[in-house]
Amino acid sequence: MRIGHGYDVHRLVEGRELVLGGVKIPYEKGLLGHSDADVLTHALMDALLGACALGDIGKLFPDSDAAYKGADSVELLKKVCSLIYSKGYRISNVDCTVLAQRPKLAPYIPQMREILSDAMDIAADCVSVKATTEEGLGFTGEGLGIAAHAVALIE
Ligand code: MG
């Protein structure tokens, strides 16, 4: 068994859509980035790649490449899974935490788990997504950005 960890941050700005775990969430701001800036899916991909020691998404999908402008991160997750499955690995389970002061994410978590488990082709009960605030502290607490951590266990 092998374990991997991923971490990502994106800045919250006006005039962008908020996408987390493939779910479009109604909010006054969205995350800034070259792709759809889905910080949760980015952390998850880095955890999977980290478990296989296959680098990170910055290496695989460089933001200097116009092909990834506005990219759907769930589609990139499918590519990451194809790569790791082609190496003979299998995903046992993943656990993700989103750090956001607002909006409330609990209503969207079941849909995120469904989308992410479908993309990885594993059971939804092997995919955990949690959300927490940081009690108003730091950049997430002040609503300047959203961060996400993920760990992945592969065999
Ligand atoms: Mg990112």
Tab-separated table of C-alpha atoms and ligand atoms in Angstrom:
chain	number	residue	atom	x	y	z
A	1	MET	CA	0.000	0.000	0.000
A	2	ARG	CA	1.118	3.552	-0.715
A	3	ILE	CA	-0.127	6.860	0.621
A	4	GLY	CA	-0.176	10.305	-0.978
A	5	HIS	CA	-1.031	13.804	0.164
A	6	GLY	CA	-2.222	16.793	-1.857
A	7	TYR	CA	-2.750	20.430	-0.953
A	8	ASP	CA	-4.004	23.354	-3.012
A	9	VAL	CA	-5.181	26.932	-2.618
A	10	HIS	CA	-7.040	29.275	-4.954
A	11	ARG	CA	-7.984	32.904	-4.504
A	12	LEU	CA	-11.682	33.876	-4.308
A	13	VAL	CA	-12.623	36.639	-6.737
A	14	GLU	CA	-15.742	38.185	-8.205
A	15	GLY	CA	-16.864	37.217	-11.686
A	16	ARG	CA	-15.847	33.558	-11.506
A	17	GLU	CA	-17.929	30.441	-11.002
A	18	LEU	CA	-17.327	28.453	-7.788
A	19	VAL	CA	-16.654	24.795	-8.632
A	20	LEU	CA	-15.735	22.318	-5.894
A	21	GLY	CA	-15.523	18.585	-6.451
A	22	GLY	CA	-17.129	19.102	-9.850
A	23	VAL	CA	-20.202	20.801	-8.336
A	24	LYS	CA	-21.132	24.348	-9.364
A	25	ILE	CA	-22.018	26.125	-6.134
A	26	PRO	CA	-24.061	29.326	-6.128
A	27	TYR	CA	-21.949	32.017	-4.447
A	28	GLU	CA	-21.049	35.658	-4.971
A	29	LYS	CA	-17.440	34.749	-5.802
A	30	GLY	CA	-15.519	31.971	-7.508
A	31	LEU	CA	-11.977	30.646	-7.525
A	32	LEU	CA	-9.369	32.223	-9.765
A	33	GLY	CA	-7.234	29.930	-11.884
A	34	HIS	CA	-6.172	28.841	-15.351
A	35	SER	CA	-8.556	25.863	-15.269
A	36	ASP	CA	-11.938	25.871	-13.506
A	37	ALA	CA	-9.817	26.260	-10.306
A	38	ASP	CA	-11.570	23.355	-8.568
A	39	VAL	CA	-9.264	23.378	-5.557
A	40	LEU	CA	-10.720	20.177	-4.072
A	41	THR	CA	-10.210	18.140	-7.239
A	42	HIS	CA	-6.706	19.607	-7.613
A	43	ALA	CA	-5.690	18.508	-4.103
A	44	LEU	CA	-7.176	15.073	-4.790
A	45	MET	CA	-5.223	14.656	-8.042
A	46	ASP	CA	-1.990	15.650	-6.293
A	47	ALA	CA	-2.674	13.084	-3.541
A	48	LEU	CA	-3.185	10.328	-6.134
A	49	LEU	CA	-0.103	11.342	-8.119
A	50	GLY	CA	1.878	11.666	-4.910
A	51	ALA	CA	0.953	8.143	-3.833
A	52	CYS	CA	2.400	6.853	-7.118
A	53	ALA	CA	5.366	9.275	-7.047
A	54	LEU	CA	4.258	10.504	-10.474
A	55	GLY	CA	4.822	14.211	-9.868
A	56	ASP	CA	1.968	16.683	-9.620
A	57	ILE	CA	-0.723	18.328	-11.709
A	58	GLY	CA	1.495	21.334	-12.401
A	59	LYS	CA	3.834	18.975	-14.237
A	60	LEU	CA	1.074	17.001	-15.978
A	61	PHE	CA	-1.209	19.890	-16.920
A	62	PRO	CA	0.972	23.045	-17.009
A	63	ASP	CA	-0.920	26.342	-16.753
A	64	SER	CA	1.320	27.639	-19.544
A	65	ASP	CA	-0.540	25.213	-21.863
A	66	ALA	CA	-3.575	26.840	-23.516
A	67	ALA	CA	-5.177	23.371	-23.734
A	68	TYR	CA	-5.958	23.576	-20.013
A	69	LYS	CA	-7.489	27.075	-20.033
A	70	GLY	CA	-10.901	26.763	-18.380
A	71	ALA	CA	-10.354	22.983	-18.126
A	72	ASP	CA	-12.910	20.853	-16.308
A	73	SER	CA	-10.842	19.475	-13.413
A	74	VAL	CA	-13.007	16.345	-13.156
A	75	GLU	CA	-11.924	15.497	-16.719
A	76	LEU	CA	-8.302	15.999	-15.617
A	77	LEU	CA	-8.966	13.673	-12.650
A	78	LYS	CA	-10.117	10.985	-15.098
A	79	LYS	CA	-6.809	11.415	-16.976
A	80	VAL	CA	-4.846	11.095	-13.733
A	81	CYS	CA	-6.744	7.884	-12.895
A	82	SER	CA	-6.113	6.448	-16.373
A	83	LEU	CA	-2.423	7.110	-15.842
A	84	ILE	CA	-2.247	5.458	-12.418
A	85	TYR	CA	-4.442	2.513	-13.468
A	86	SER	CA	-2.141	2.006	-16.470
A	87	LYS	CA	0.718	1.539	-13.976
A	88	GLY	CA	-1.224	-1.251	-12.259
A	89	TYR	CA	-2.303	0.707	-9.172
A	90	ARG	CA	-5.776	0.575	-7.616
A	91	ILE	CA	-7.295	3.310	-5.427
A	92	SER	CA	-8.328	2.023	-1.979
A	93	ASN	CA	-9.822	5.209	-0.564
A	94	VAL	CA	-9.408	8.964	-0.495
A	95	ASP	CA	-10.213	11.546	2.153
A	96	CYS	CA	-10.483	15.260	1.398
A	97	THR	CA	-10.990	18.377	3.521
A	98	VAL	CA	-12.024	21.747	2.118
A	99	LEU	CA	-11.161	24.824	4.200
A	100	ALA	CA	-13.700	27.560	3.490
A	101	GLN	CA	-15.353	30.135	5.710
A	102	ARG	CA	-18.259	30.497	3.290
A	103	PRO	CA	-20.419	29.295	1.598
A	104	LYS	CA	-21.816	26.371	3.588
A	105	LEU	CA	-20.709	23.275	1.687
A	106	ALA	CA	-22.556	20.491	3.542
A	107	PRO	CA	-25.544	20.421	1.126
A	108	TYR	CA	-23.218	19.801	-1.835
A	109	ILE	CA	-20.986	17.099	-0.342
A	110	PRO	CA	-23.057	14.044	-1.415
A	111	GLN	CA	-22.972	15.264	-5.028
A	112	MET	CA	-19.204	15.937	-4.843
A	113	ARG	CA	-18.611	12.386	-3.576
A	114	GLU	CA	-20.714	10.976	-6.379
A	115	ILE	CA	-18.950	12.976	-9.097
A	116	LEU	CA	-15.457	12.239	-7.749
A	117	SER	CA	-16.109	8.523	-7.203
A	118	ASP	CA	-17.547	8.226	-10.733
A	119	ALA	CA	-14.484	9.987	-12.161
A	120	MET	CA	-12.147	7.645	-10.256
A	121	ASP	CA	-14.348	4.620	-10.980
A	122	ILE	CA	-14.484	3.608	-7.308
A	123	ALA	CA	-17.361	3.261	-4.834
A	124	ALA	CA	-18.731	6.444	-3.251
A	125	ASP	CA	-18.100	4.985	0.217
A	126	CYS	CA	-14.373	5.019	-0.610
A	127	VAL	CA	-14.520	8.775	-1.175
A	128	SER	CA	-14.761	11.080	1.822
A	129	VAL	CA	-15.241	14.835	1.464
A	130	LYS	CA	-15.373	17.072	4.513
A	131	ALA	CA	-15.568	20.832	4.928
A	132	THR	CA	-14.473	23.055	7.763
A	133	THR	CA	-14.107	26.745	8.455
A	134	GLU	CA	-10.993	28.117	10.087
A	135	GLU	CA	-12.924	30.143	12.652
A	136	GLY	CA	-12.403	33.388	10.772
A	137	LEU	CA	-8.618	33.033	10.965
A	138	GLY	CA	-6.131	33.347	8.126
A	139	PHE	CA	-6.846	33.708	4.409
A	140	THR	CA	-9.598	31.098	4.334
A	141	GLY	CA	-11.195	32.540	7.440
A	142	GLU	CA	-11.173	36.007	5.915
A	143	GLY	CA	-12.788	34.642	2.752
A	144	LEU	CA	-9.817	35.547	0.555
A	145	GLY	CA	-9.434	32.026	-0.739
A	146	ILE	CA	-10.325	28.373	-0.360
A	147	ALA	CA	-7.814	25.622	0.450
A	148	ALA	CA	-8.109	21.846	0.264
A	149	HIS	CA	-6.163	18.872	1.593
A	150	ALA	CA	-6.462	15.312	0.361
A	151	VAL	CA	-4.927	11.974	1.216
A	152	ALA	CA	-5.128	8.895	-0.946
A	153	LEU	CA	-4.332	5.261	-0.267
A	154	ILE	CA	-3.513	3.110	-3.271
A	155	GLU	CA	-2.509	-0.508	-3.741
B	1	MG	MG	-4.915	24.357	-8.267
